């Protein structure tokens, strides 16, 4: 269930209240006349079950509330209410399967900002992965996958493609196009510094690494794992299951592949650099394809329902 707070300008406040009273997915409606001062208007609060939220939010935006007033949406962790249970029974579908597009756009859009934090996380994740590659330590590779922030822009790109949001596509592409090269550049410099300090050397890269050499040896399974990771990742976002997303981050080889390419470039090992970049491209392409297809299936299935 979602809690929605609306600042409704006086000319449309009555229309909004009638609409909300007549919607089966809405409950716990509260109206505070003239309570809002900036922007001025009535404060209308209500709860809506997830499976009916997109229709309600679309209607509010059609009435121009997001331009003249405000729409604030919050997640409700627990609801003890017979009225809420009735609203859930009246509304077709299951909340866990519902896609609240406004929520997903907002959530993924925030992940596409090319910020200092984004670049720092990307760089730190790649340096961790680079050390993991040289030491042949899977635990460091797993750690880099969790730290890496790249799934946010990838998910936003999927949403932008499905919803035809040019600004979301553009911001996601910029974040990925700048973030990965920047992280790789920092990793190359870090490898040079670690080499100069005598902590690592080229022989560690050229030695047999049975636990991590899959990073630069892409095969058909690379595509399969990336595709499944993309499906699970998008489902974890649309169903608000953050715990699943952590597992997805650990399953896809994006940051480790970029880090391995950076290490190979630092030591001039072109064959391994090529294999790593190919692994990166395969994983990103499969994630985006899976994400787009998953969102399209959800969109079509929900419209039919």
Coordinates of C-alpha atoms in Angstrom, one line a residue:
X1 CA 0.0 0.0 0.0
X2 CA 1.1 3.6 -0.7
X3 CA 0.3 6.8 1.2
X4 CA -0.3 9.8 -1.0
X5 CA -0.4 13.4 0.1
X6 CA -1.8 15.9 -2.4
X7 CA -1.8 19.7 -2.3
X8 CA -4.9 20.5 -4.4
X9 CA -5.6 24.0 -5.7
X10 CA -9.1 25.2 -4.8
X11 CA -10.5 25.0 -8.4
X12 CA -9.9 21.3 -8.7
X13 CA -10.0 20.2 -5.1
X14 CA -13.7 19.1 -5.2
X15 CA -13.1 17.2 -8.4
X16 CA -10.2 15.3 -6.9
X17 CA -12.2 14.4 -3.8
X18 CA -15.1 13.0 -5.9
X19 CA -12.7 11.0 -8.0
X20 CA -11.0 9.5 -4.9
X21 CA -14.2 8.7 -3.2
X22 CA -15.3 6.8 -6.2
X23 CA -12.1 4.8 -6.8
X24 CA -12.2 1.3 -5.3
X25 CA -8.4 1.2 -4.6
X26 CA -8.5 4.3 -2.4
X27 CA -9.1 4.3 1.3
X28 CA -8.4 6.4 4.4
X29 CA -9.3 9.6 2.7
X30 CA -8.6 12.8 4.7
X31 CA -9.2 16.3 3.6
X32 CA -7.7 19.4 5.3
X33 CA -9.3 22.5 3.7
X34 CA -6.9 25.4 3.1
X35 CA -4.2 23.7 5.1
X36 CA -1.4 24.2 2.6
X37 CA 0.3 27.6 2.2
X38 CA 3.0 27.0 -0.4
X39 CA 1.6 26.1 -2.8
X40 CA -1.8 27.2 -1.5
X41 CA -4.7 24.8 -1.4
X42 CA -6.4 21.9 0.3
X43 CA -4.3 19.0 1.7
X44 CA -5.8 15.7 0.6
X45 CA -4.3 12.5 2.1
X46 CA -5.2 8.9 1.3
X47 CA -3.9 5.4 1.0
X48 CA -4.1 3.4 -2.2
X49 CA -3.3 -0.3 -2.8
X50 CA -0.4 -0.8 -5.2
X51 CA -2.4 -2.5 -7.8
X52 CA -4.6 0.6 -8.3
X53 CA -2.0 3.3 -7.7
X54 CA -0.9 3.9 -11.3
X55 CA -4.5 4.7 -12.4
X56 CA -5.0 7.1 -9.5
X57 CA -1.7 8.9 -10.0
X58 CA -2.3 9.2 -13.7
X59 CA -5.6 10.8 -13.1
X60 CA -4.1 13.3 -10.6
X61 CA -1.5 14.3 -13.1
X62 CA -4.1 14.7 -15.8
X63 CA -5.8 17.2 -13.5
X64 CA -2.6 19.1 -13.4
X65 CA -1.9 18.6 -9.7
X66 CA 1.9 18.1 -10.2
X67 CA 2.1 21.5 -11.9
X68 CA -0.3 23.6 -9.8
X69 CA 0.1 21.8 -6.5
X70 CA 2.0 18.7 -5.4
X71 CA 1.8 14.9 -5.2
X72 CA 3.9 13.1 -2.6
X73 CA 4.0 9.3 -2.5
X74 CA 5.3 7.2 0.4
X75 CA 5.5 3.5 1.0
X76 CA 3.4 2.1 3.9
X77 CA 5.3 -0.7 5.7
X78 CA 2.3 -2.0 7.7
X79 CA -1.4 -1.3 7.7
X80 CA -3.9 -2.6 10.3
X81 CA -7.2 -1.7 8.7
X82 CA -10.3 -3.5 7.6
X83 CA -10.9 -0.7 5.2
X84 CA -7.5 -1.3 3.6
X85 CA -8.2 -5.0 3.3
X86 CA -11.5 -4.3 1.5
X87 CA -9.8 -1.9 -0.9
X88 CA -7.3 -4.7 -1.7
X89 CA -10.1 -7.2 -2.3
X90 CA -12.0 -4.8 -4.5
X91 CA -9.0 -4.1 -6.8
X92 CA -8.0 -6.7 -9.3
X93 CA -4.5 -8.2 -9.2
X94 CA -1.9 -8.5 -6.5
X95 CA 0.1 -5.7 -5.1
X96 CA 3.4 -7.6 -5.3
X97 CA 2.9 -7.9 -9.1
X98 CA 1.8 -4.3 -9.7
X99 CA 4.1 -1.8 -11.4
X100 CA 3.7 1.7 -10.1
X101 CA 5.4 3.5 -13.0
X102 CA 5.6 6.9 -11.3
X103 CA 7.5 5.3 -8.4
X104 CA 9.9 3.3 -10.7
X105 CA 10.6 6.4 -12.8
X106 CA 11.4 8.4 -9.7
X107 CA 13.4 5.7 -8.1
X108 CA 15.5 4.9 -11.1
X109 CA 15.8 8.5 -12.2
X110 CA 17.6 9.3 -9.0
X111 CA 20.2 6.6 -9.8
X112 CA 21.2 8.2 -13.1
X113 CA 22.7 11.4 -11.6
X114 CA 26.3 11.7 -12.6
X115 CA 27.4 12.7 -9.1
X116 CA 30.6 12.6 -7.2
X117 CA 29.2 9.8 -5.1
X118 CA 28.3 7.7 -8.2
X119 CA 31.8 8.1 -9.7
X120 CA 33.4 7.4 -6.3
X121 CA 31.4 4.2 -5.8
X122 CA 32.3 3.1 -9.4
X123 CA 36.0 3.8 -8.8
X124 CA 36.1 2.1 -5.4
X125 CA 34.2 -0.9 -6.7
X126 CA 36.6 -1.4 -9.7
X127 CA 39.7 -1.0 -7.5
X128 CA 38.4 -3.7 -5.2
X129 CA 37.6 -5.9 -8.1
X130 CA 41.1 -5.3 -9.6
X131 CA 42.7 -6.5 -6.4
X132 CA 40.4 -9.5 -6.4
X133 CA 41.4 -10.3 -9.9
X134 CA 45.1 -10.1 -9.2
X135 CA 44.8 -12.2 -6.0
X136 CA 42.3 -14.6 -7.5
X137 CA 39.9 -13.9 -4.6
X138 CA 36.2 -14.3 -5.4
X139 CA 35.2 -12.7 -2.1
X140 CA 36.6 -9.4 -3.4
X141 CA 34.8 -9.8 -6.7
X142 CA 31.6 -10.3 -4.9
X143 CA 32.3 -7.2 -2.7
X144 CA 32.9 -5.1 -5.8
X145 CA 29.6 -6.2 -7.3
X146 CA 27.7 -5.1 -4.3
X147 CA 29.5 -1.7 -4.1
X148 CA 29.1 -1.0 -7.8
X149 CA 26.3 1.5 -8.6
X150 CA 25.9 0.6 -12.3
X151 CA 22.6 -1.3 -12.0
X152 CA 20.7 1.9 -11.2
X153 CA 21.4 3.5 -14.6
X154 CA 20.9 0.2 -16.4
X155 CA 17.4 -0.1 -14.8
X156 CA 16.6 3.5 -15.6
X157 CA 17.6 2.9 -19.2
X158 CA 15.2 0.0 -19.4
X159 CA 12.4 2.2 -17.9
X160 CA 13.2 5.0 -20.3
X161 CA 13.1 2.8 -23.3
X162 CA 9.7 1.2 -22.3
X163 CA 8.2 4.5 -21.3
X164 CA 9.8 6.5 -24.1
X165 CA 11.3 9.0 -21.7
X166 CA 14.1 10.6 -23.7
X167 CA 15.5 12.5 -20.7
X168 CA 15.8 9.2 -18.7
X169 CA 17.5 7.4 -21.6
X170 CA 19.9 10.3 -22.0
X171 CA 20.8 10.6 -18.3
X172 CA 21.3 6.8 -18.0
X173 CA 23.5 6.6 -21.1
X174 CA 25.6 9.5 -19.9
X175 CA 26.1 8.0 -16.4
X176 CA 27.2 4.7 -17.9
X177 CA 29.3 6.2 -20.7
X178 CA 31.2 8.4 -18.2
X179 CA 31.1 6.2 -15.1
X180 CA 32.7 3.1 -16.6
X181 CA 35.7 4.9 -18.3
X182 CA 36.2 7.1 -15.3
X183 CA 36.3 4.0 -13.0
X184 CA 38.7 2.2 -15.3
X185 CA 41.0 5.2 -15.5
X186 CA 41.2 5.3 -11.7
X187 CA 41.8 1.6 -11.6
X188 CA 44.7 1.8 -14.1
X189 CA 46.3 4.5 -12.0
X190 CA 45.7 2.5 -8.9
X191 CA 47.3 -0.6 -10.4
X192 CA 50.4 1.4 -11.4
X193 CA 50.7 2.8 -7.9
X194 CA 50.3 -0.6 -6.3
X195 CA 52.9 -2.0 -8.7
X196 CA 55.3 0.7 -7.9
X197 CA 54.8 0.0 -4.2
X198 CA 55.6 -3.7 -4.8
X199 CA 52.2 -4.9 -3.7
X200 CA 51.2 -6.4 -7.1
X201 CA 52.9 -7.2 -10.4
X202 CA 52.1 -8.4 -13.9
X203 CA 52.9 -12.0 -13.1
X204 CA 49.8 -12.1 -10.9
X205 CA 47.6 -11.3 -13.9
X206 CA 49.4 -13.8 -16.2
X207 CA 49.3 -16.6 -13.6
X208 CA 46.6 -19.2 -13.6
X209 CA 43.5 -17.8 -11.9
X210 CA 41.0 -20.6 -11.8
X211 CA 38.5 -18.8 -9.5
X212 CA 38.3 -15.5 -11.4
X213 CA 39.3 -16.1 -15.0
X214 CA 35.7 -16.5 -16.0
X215 CA 35.6 -12.7 -15.9
X216 CA 37.5 -12.3 -19.1
X217 CA 36.3 -15.5 -20.8
X218 CA 32.8 -14.8 -22.0
X219 CA 30.6 -17.7 -23.3
X220 CA 27.0 -18.5 -23.8
X221 CA 26.4 -18.7 -20.1
X222 CA 27.5 -15.1 -19.7
X223 CA 24.5 -14.1 -21.8
X224 CA 22.2 -16.4 -19.9
X225 CA 23.3 -15.2 -16.4
X226 CA 23.1 -11.5 -17.5
X227 CA 19.6 -12.0 -18.9
X228 CA 18.4 -13.7 -15.8
X229 CA 20.0 -11.1 -13.7
X230 CA 18.2 -8.4 -15.7
X231 CA 14.8 -10.1 -15.2
X232 CA 15.3 -10.5 -11.5
X233 CA 16.7 -7.0 -11.1
X234 CA 13.7 -5.3 -12.7
X235 CA 11.3 -7.5 -10.8
X236 CA 13.0 -6.6 -7.5
X237 CA 12.5 -2.9 -8.3
X238 CA 8.9 -3.2 -9.5
X239 CA 7.9 -5.4 -6.6
X240 CA 9.9 -3.3 -4.1
X241 CA 11.9 -6.4 -3.0
X242 CA 15.3 -4.8 -2.2
X243 CA 16.7 -8.1 -0.8
X244 CA 16.4 -9.7 -4.2
X245 CA 18.3 -6.8 -5.8
X246 CA 21.4 -7.6 -3.7
X247 CA 21.5 -11.1 -5.1
X248 CA 21.2 -9.7 -8.6
X249 CA 24.1 -7.4 -8.1
X250 CA 26.2 -10.3 -7.0
X251 CA 25.3 -12.4 -10.1
X252 CA 26.2 -10.0 -12.9
X253 CA 29.8 -9.4 -14.1
X254 CA 29.9 -5.8 -15.1
X255 CA 32.2 -4.0 -12.6
X256 CA 34.6 -7.0 -12.4
X257 CA 34.8 -7.2 -16.2
X258 CA 35.6 -3.5 -16.4
X259 CA 38.1 -3.8 -13.6
X260 CA 39.8 -6.8 -15.2
X261 CA 40.0 -4.8 -18.5
X262 CA 41.6 -1.9 -16.6
X263 CA 44.2 -4.2 -15.0
X264 CA 45.0 -5.8 -18.4
X265 CA 45.4 -2.4 -20.0
X266 CA 47.6 -1.2 -17.2
X267 CA 50.0 -4.1 -17.9
X268 CA 49.5 -4.1 -21.7
X269 CA 47.8 -7.6 -21.9
X270 CA 45.6 -6.9 -24.9
X271 CA 44.0 -10.3 -25.2
X272 CA 42.7 -10.3 -21.7
X273 CA 41.6 -6.7 -22.0
X274 CA 39.6 -7.6 -25.1
X275 CA 37.9 -10.6 -23.4
X276 CA 37.0 -8.5 -20.4
X277 CA 35.4 -5.7 -22.5
X278 CA 33.5 -8.3 -24.5
X279 CA 32.2 -9.8 -21.2
X280 CA 31.2 -6.3 -20.1
X281 CA 29.3 -5.6 -23.3
X282 CA 27.5 -9.0 -23.2
X283 CA 26.4 -8.5 -19.7
X284 CA 25.1 -4.9 -20.2
X285 CA 23.3 -5.8 -23.4
X286 CA 21.7 -8.9 -21.9
X287 CA 20.6 -6.9 -18.7
X288 CA 19.0 -4.1 -20.8
X289 CA 17.3 -6.6 -23.1
X290 CA 15.9 -8.6 -20.2
X291 CA 14.9 -5.5 -18.4
X292 CA 13.0 -4.0 -21.3
X293 CA 11.2 -7.3 -22.1
X294 CA 10.3 -7.8 -18.4
X295 CA 8.8 -4.3 -18.2
X296 CA 6.9 -4.8 -21.5
X297 CA 5.4 -8.1 -20.3
X298 CA 4.4 -6.5 -17.0
X299 CA 2.9 -3.6 -18.8
X300 CA 0.8 -5.7 -21.2
X301 CA -0.3 -8.2 -18.5
X302 CA -1.4 -5.4 -16.2
X303 CA -3.3 -3.6 -18.9
X304 CA -5.2 -6.7 -19.7
X305 CA -6.0 -7.3 -16.0

